[in-house]
Amino acid sequence: AKFVLKQHPYLQYHATANIVCTPIEEINKSQNYFSVLCAGTSDLAVAEEAALTAEVMGIQVKRFYDVGVSGIHRLFNHIHEIRQGKVSVVIAGMEGALASVVGGLVNHPVYAVPTSVGYGANLDGVTTLLSMINSCAPGTSVLNIDNGFGGGYNAGMIVKMIENN
């Protein structure tokens, strides 16, 4: 990042997501938004990758972090605002339960992004991936492990399509 920023000083580096991009403040934002949710603070890097990807596309993003099922009351504190969004990108490690829970609570598409974060039998995200793939929650699509970019880009495209119609 240091080399790129030295060559292009107008760019910004976002350490949490490990992304170099154009200054987001200078980009016009969409009328509609989508939500990025992450289960725990260990998932922040992938969640921020998703959020920043969409913001560079000009999409408004609302972040809901540390709202995992181990403290589900934190999710319920924000559920009305999450439901108002056009899409949700749900980032989770461990067993990935947050994606199924959100998929059952909203009536819009959910992109589930498993992370490689976890311990025990997490298997670098494979356990989470398989859990998310086996979700019975309607409207839930699963991306690859740690693919915050894919989640942010796909959700951003849906918001753009809504606004262009």
PDB file of C-alpha atoms in Angstrom:
ATOM      1  CA  ALA A   1       0.000   0.000   0.000  1.00  0.00           C
ATOM      2  CA  LYS A   2       2.837   2.392   0.813  1.00  0.00           C
ATOM      3  CA  PHE A   3       4.257   2.095  -2.700  1.00  0.00           C
ATOM      4  CA  VAL A   4       0.883   2.721  -4.355  1.00  0.00           C
ATOM      5  CA  LEU A   5       0.137   5.699  -2.103  1.00  0.00           C
ATOM      6  CA  LYS A   6       3.544   7.189  -2.842  1.00  0.00           C
ATOM      7  CA  GLN A   7       2.810   6.998  -6.578  1.00  0.00           C
ATOM      8  CA  HIS A   8      -0.825   8.131  -6.177  1.00  0.00           C
ATOM      9  CA  PRO A   9      -1.090  10.400  -3.117  1.00  0.00           C
ATOM     10  CA  TYR A  10      -4.756  11.252  -3.803  1.00  0.00           C
ATOM     11  CA  LEU A  11      -5.784   7.688  -2.880  1.00  0.00           C
ATOM     12  CA  GLN A  12      -6.705   6.540   0.628  1.00  0.00           C
ATOM     13  CA  TYR A  13      -5.648   3.433   2.516  1.00  0.00           C
ATOM     14  CA  HIS A  14      -8.180   1.667   4.737  1.00  0.00           C
ATOM     15  CA  ALA A  15      -6.194  -0.520   7.113  1.00  0.00           C
ATOM     16  CA  THR A  16      -9.040  -2.672   8.450  1.00  0.00           C
ATOM     17  CA  ALA A  17     -10.082  -3.809   4.962  1.00  0.00           C
ATOM     18  CA  ASN A  18      -6.541  -3.565   3.565  1.00  0.00           C
ATOM     19  CA  ILE A  19      -7.885  -1.575   0.591  1.00  0.00           C
ATOM     20  CA  VAL A  20      -6.476   1.365  -1.344  1.00  0.00           C
ATOM     21  CA  CYS A  21      -9.179   3.384  -3.102  1.00  0.00           C
ATOM     22  CA  THR A  22     -10.323   6.798  -4.224  1.00  0.00           C
ATOM     23  CA  PRO A  23     -11.548   9.092  -1.415  1.00  0.00           C
ATOM     24  CA  ILE A  24     -15.072   7.901  -0.666  1.00  0.00           C
ATOM     25  CA  GLU A  25     -16.201  11.323   0.533  1.00  0.00           C
ATOM     26  CA  GLU A  26     -15.935  12.565  -3.065  1.00  0.00           C
ATOM     27  CA  ILE A  27     -18.296   9.934  -4.477  1.00  0.00           C
ATOM     28  CA  ASN A  28     -22.025  10.620  -4.867  1.00  0.00           C
ATOM     29  CA  LYS A  29     -24.102   8.198  -2.833  1.00  0.00           C
ATOM     30  CA  SER A  30     -27.190   6.274  -3.895  1.00  0.00           C
ATOM     31  CA  GLN A  31     -30.652   7.032  -2.516  1.00  0.00           C
ATOM     32  CA  ASN A  32     -31.114   3.424  -1.430  1.00  0.00           C
ATOM     33  CA  TYR A  33     -28.791   1.441   0.778  1.00  0.00           C
ATOM     34  CA  PHE A  34     -27.860  -2.057   1.726  1.00  0.00           C
ATOM     35  CA  SER A  35     -26.728  -3.418   5.054  1.00  0.00           C
ATOM     36  CA  VAL A  36     -23.443  -5.068   5.928  1.00  0.00           C
ATOM     37  CA  LEU A  37     -23.688  -7.176   9.049  1.00  0.00           C
ATOM     38  CA  CYS A  38     -20.954  -9.089  10.791  1.00  0.00           C
ATOM     39  CA  ALA A  39     -21.308 -11.570  13.586  1.00  0.00           C
ATOM     40  CA  GLY A  40     -18.209 -10.603  15.552  1.00  0.00           C
ATOM     41  CA  THR A  41     -15.342  -8.174  15.551  1.00  0.00           C
ATOM     42  CA  SER A  42     -13.072 -10.867  14.095  1.00  0.00           C
ATOM     43  CA  ASP A  43     -15.069 -10.519  10.866  1.00  0.00           C
ATOM     44  CA  LEU A  44     -14.433  -6.772  10.483  1.00  0.00           C
ATOM     45  CA  ALA A  45     -11.809  -7.005   7.727  1.00  0.00           C
ATOM     46  CA  VAL A  46     -14.146  -8.894   5.389  1.00  0.00           C
ATOM     47  CA  ALA A  47     -17.122  -6.707   6.357  1.00  0.00           C
ATOM     48  CA  GLU A  48     -15.191  -3.519   5.652  1.00  0.00           C
ATOM     49  CA  GLU A  49     -14.009  -4.931   2.324  1.00  0.00           C
ATOM     50  CA  ALA A  50     -17.667  -5.421   1.362  1.00  0.00           C
ATOM     51  CA  ALA A  51     -18.729  -1.981   2.586  1.00  0.00           C
ATOM     52  CA  LEU A  52     -15.867  -0.067   0.979  1.00  0.00           C
ATOM     53  CA  THR A  53     -16.274  -1.897  -2.333  1.00  0.00           C
ATOM     54  CA  ALA A  54     -19.874  -0.709  -2.554  1.00  0.00           C
ATOM     55  CA  GLU A  55     -19.074   2.808  -1.366  1.00  0.00           C
ATOM     56  CA  VAL A  56     -16.508   3.179  -4.148  1.00  0.00           C
ATOM     57  CA  MET A  57     -19.351   2.219  -6.521  1.00  0.00           C
ATOM     58  CA  GLY A  58     -21.402   5.092  -5.106  1.00  0.00           C
ATOM     59  CA  ILE A  59     -23.684   2.912  -3.007  1.00  0.00           C
ATOM     60  CA  GLN A  60     -24.851   3.940   0.446  1.00  0.00           C
ATOM     61  CA  VAL A  61     -23.994   1.287   3.042  1.00  0.00           C
ATOM     62  CA  LYS A  62     -25.183   0.900   6.624  1.00  0.00           C
ATOM     63  CA  ARG A  63     -22.957  -1.114   8.924  1.00  0.00           C
ATOM     64  CA  PHE A  64     -24.197  -3.355  11.732  1.00  0.00           C
ATOM     65  CA  TYR A  65     -21.214  -4.960  13.403  1.00  0.00           C
ATOM     66  CA  ASP A  66     -20.955  -7.438  16.263  1.00  0.00           C
ATOM     67  CA  VAL A  67     -24.576  -8.578  15.919  1.00  0.00           C
ATOM     68  CA  GLY A  68     -23.978 -12.340  15.981  1.00  0.00           C
ATOM     69  CA  VAL A  69     -26.309 -14.976  17.339  1.00  0.00           C
ATOM     70  CA  SER A  70     -24.401 -15.309  20.617  1.00  0.00           C
ATOM     71  CA  GLY A  71     -25.881 -11.903  21.501  1.00  0.00           C
ATOM     72  CA  ILE A  72     -28.904 -11.901  19.212  1.00  0.00           C
ATOM     73  CA  HIS A  73     -30.518  -8.984  21.062  1.00  0.00           C
ATOM     74  CA  ARG A  74     -27.944  -6.748  19.333  1.00  0.00           C
ATOM     75  CA  LEU A  75     -29.341  -7.830  15.950  1.00  0.00           C
ATOM     76  CA  PHE A  76     -32.930  -7.206  17.047  1.00  0.00           C
ATOM     77  CA  ASN A  77     -31.979  -3.685  18.157  1.00  0.00           C
ATOM     78  CA  HIS A  78     -31.350  -2.858  14.459  1.00  0.00           C
ATOM     79  CA  ILE A  79     -33.738  -5.159  12.605  1.00  0.00           C
ATOM     80  CA  HIS A  80     -36.126  -2.407  11.425  1.00  0.00           C
ATOM     81  CA  GLU A  81     -33.303  -0.475   9.751  1.00  0.00           C
ATOM     82  CA  ILE A  82     -31.846  -3.678   8.271  1.00  0.00           C
ATOM     83  CA  ARG A  83     -35.239  -4.567   6.786  1.00  0.00           C
ATOM     84  CA  GLN A  84     -35.463  -1.135   5.125  1.00  0.00           C
ATOM     85  CA  GLY A  85     -32.326  -1.844   3.095  1.00  0.00           C
ATOM     86  CA  LYS A  86     -32.533  -3.381  -0.373  1.00  0.00           C
ATOM     87  CA  VAL A  87     -30.005  -6.171   0.272  1.00  0.00           C
ATOM     88  CA  SER A  88     -28.033  -7.550   3.208  1.00  0.00           C
ATOM     89  CA  VAL A  89     -24.470  -8.826   3.117  1.00  0.00           C
ATOM     90  CA  VAL A  90     -23.906 -11.044   6.138  1.00  0.00           C
ATOM     91  CA  ILE A  91     -20.352 -11.840   7.187  1.00  0.00           C
ATOM     92  CA  ALA A  92     -19.787 -14.596   9.752  1.00  0.00           C
ATOM     93  CA  GLY A  93     -17.251 -17.156  10.884  1.00  0.00           C
ATOM     94  CA  MET A  94     -17.628 -20.123  13.260  1.00  0.00           C
ATOM     95  CA  GLU A  95     -20.889 -21.909  12.295  1.00  0.00           C
ATOM     96  CA  GLY A  96     -22.213 -19.000  10.174  1.00  0.00           C
ATOM     97  CA  ALA A  97     -25.644 -18.989  11.813  1.00  0.00           C
ATOM     98  CA  LEU A  98     -26.152 -15.239  11.383  1.00  0.00           C
ATOM     99  CA  ALA A  99     -26.828 -15.604   7.649  1.00  0.00           C
ATOM    100  CA  SER A 100     -29.734 -18.012   8.208  1.00  0.00           C
ATOM    101  CA  VAL A 101     -31.179 -15.866  10.977  1.00  0.00           C
ATOM    102  CA  VAL A 102     -31.072 -12.704   8.852  1.00  0.00           C
ATOM    103  CA  GLY A 103     -32.404 -14.601   5.827  1.00  0.00           C
ATOM    104  CA  GLY A 104     -35.429 -15.589   7.874  1.00  0.00           C
ATOM    105  CA  LEU A 105     -36.070 -12.056   9.148  1.00  0.00           C
ATOM    106  CA  VAL A 106     -35.853  -9.955   5.965  1.00  0.00           C
ATOM    107  CA  ASN A 107     -37.704  -9.991   2.642  1.00  0.00           C
ATOM    108  CA  HIS A 108     -34.807  -9.007   0.405  1.00  0.00           C
ATOM    109  CA  PRO A 109     -31.753 -10.847  -0.980  1.00  0.00           C
ATOM    110  CA  VAL A 110     -29.045 -11.901   1.466  1.00  0.00           C
ATOM    111  CA  TYR A 111     -25.451 -12.522   0.421  1.00  0.00           C
ATOM    112  CA  ALA A 112     -23.769 -14.759   2.983  1.00  0.00           C
ATOM    113  CA  VAL A 113     -19.987 -14.494   3.200  1.00  0.00           C
ATOM    114  CA  PRO A 114     -18.256 -17.106   5.357  1.00  0.00           C
ATOM    115  CA  THR A 115     -14.977 -16.111   6.964  1.00  0.00           C
ATOM    116  CA  SER A 116     -11.915 -18.150   7.799  1.00  0.00           C
ATOM    117  CA  VAL A 117     -12.091 -16.851  11.379  1.00  0.00           C
ATOM    118  CA  GLY A 118     -12.892 -19.319  14.109  1.00  0.00           C
ATOM    119  CA  TYR A 119     -11.491 -22.033  16.289  1.00  0.00           C
ATOM    120  CA  GLY A 120     -12.199 -25.676  17.006  1.00  0.00           C
ATOM    121  CA  ALA A 121     -13.544 -27.370  13.888  1.00  0.00           C
ATOM    122  CA  ASN A 122     -13.783 -24.183  11.792  1.00  0.00           C
ATOM    123  CA  LEU A 123     -11.388 -25.643   9.179  1.00  0.00           C
ATOM    124  CA  ASP A 124     -10.364 -22.196   7.865  1.00  0.00           C
ATOM    125  CA  GLY A 125     -13.940 -21.324   6.956  1.00  0.00           C
ATOM    126  CA  VAL A 126     -15.013 -24.592   5.340  1.00  0.00           C
ATOM    127  CA  THR A 127     -17.343 -25.395   8.250  1.00  0.00           C
ATOM    128  CA  THR A 128     -18.930 -21.950   7.921  1.00  0.00           C
ATOM    129  CA  LEU A 129     -19.231 -22.282   4.143  1.00  0.00           C
ATOM    130  CA  LEU A 130     -20.977 -25.649   4.381  1.00  0.00           C
ATOM    131  CA  SER A 131     -23.319 -24.374   7.081  1.00  0.00           C
ATOM    132  CA  MET A 132     -24.307 -21.355   4.971  1.00  0.00           C
ATOM    133  CA  ILE A 133     -24.784 -23.462   1.844  1.00  0.00           C
ATOM    134  CA  ASN A 134     -27.164 -25.719   3.783  1.00  0.00           C
ATOM    135  CA  SER A 135     -29.305 -22.839   5.035  1.00  0.00           C
ATOM    136  CA  CYS A 136     -33.034 -23.177   4.471  1.00  0.00           C
ATOM    137  CA  ALA A 137     -33.558 -19.397   4.637  1.00  0.00           C
ATOM    138  CA  PRO A 138     -35.072 -18.188   1.340  1.00  0.00           C
ATOM    139  CA  GLY A 139     -33.251 -15.613  -0.746  1.00  0.00           C
ATOM    140  CA  THR A 140     -29.826 -16.429   0.690  1.00  0.00           C
ATOM    141  CA  SER A 141     -26.890 -16.846  -1.692  1.00  0.00           C
ATOM    142  CA  VAL A 142     -23.456 -17.886  -0.465  1.00  0.00           C
ATOM    143  CA  LEU A 143     -20.160 -16.479  -1.693  1.00  0.00           C
ATOM    144  CA  ASN A 144     -16.698 -17.905  -1.207  1.00  0.00           C
ATOM    145  CA  ILE A 145     -14.735 -17.757   2.037  1.00  0.00           C
ATOM    146  CA  ASP A 146     -13.539 -14.217   2.922  1.00  0.00           C
ATOM    147  CA  ASN A 147     -15.036 -12.769  -0.300  1.00  0.00           C
ATOM    148  CA  GLY A 148     -16.101  -9.377   1.023  1.00  0.00           C
ATOM    149  CA  PHE A 149     -15.448  -7.858  -2.393  1.00  0.00           C
ATOM    150  CA  GLY A 150     -17.960 -10.206  -4.038  1.00  0.00           C
ATOM    151  CA  GLY A 151     -20.600  -9.498  -1.417  1.00  0.00           C
ATOM    152  CA  GLY A 152     -20.194  -5.735  -1.661  1.00  0.00           C
ATOM    153  CA  TYR A 153     -20.066  -5.724  -5.455  1.00  0.00           C
ATOM    154  CA  ASN A 154     -23.112  -7.963  -5.946  1.00  0.00           C
ATOM    155  CA  ALA A 155     -25.216  -6.071  -3.412  1.00  0.00           C
ATOM    156  CA  GLY A 156     -24.087  -2.791  -4.959  1.00  0.00           C
ATOM    157  CA  MET A 157     -25.200  -3.964  -8.407  1.00  0.00           C
ATOM    158  CA  ILE A 158     -28.682  -4.752  -7.071  1.00  0.00           C
ATOM    159  CA  VAL A 159     -29.005  -1.262  -5.573  1.00  0.00           C
ATOM    160  CA  LYS A 160     -27.788   0.283  -8.857  1.00  0.00           C
ATOM    161  CA  MET A 161     -30.369  -1.718 -10.835  1.00  0.00           C
ATOM    162  CA  ILE A 162     -33.150  -0.587  -8.491  1.00  0.00           C
ATOM    163  CA  GLU A 163     -32.145   3.045  -8.869  1.00  0.00           C
ATOM    164  CA  ASN A 164     -31.836   2.834 -12.653  1.00  0.00           C
ATOM    165  CA  ASN A 165     -35.405   1.550 -13.064  1.00  0.00           C
TER     166      ASN A 165
END
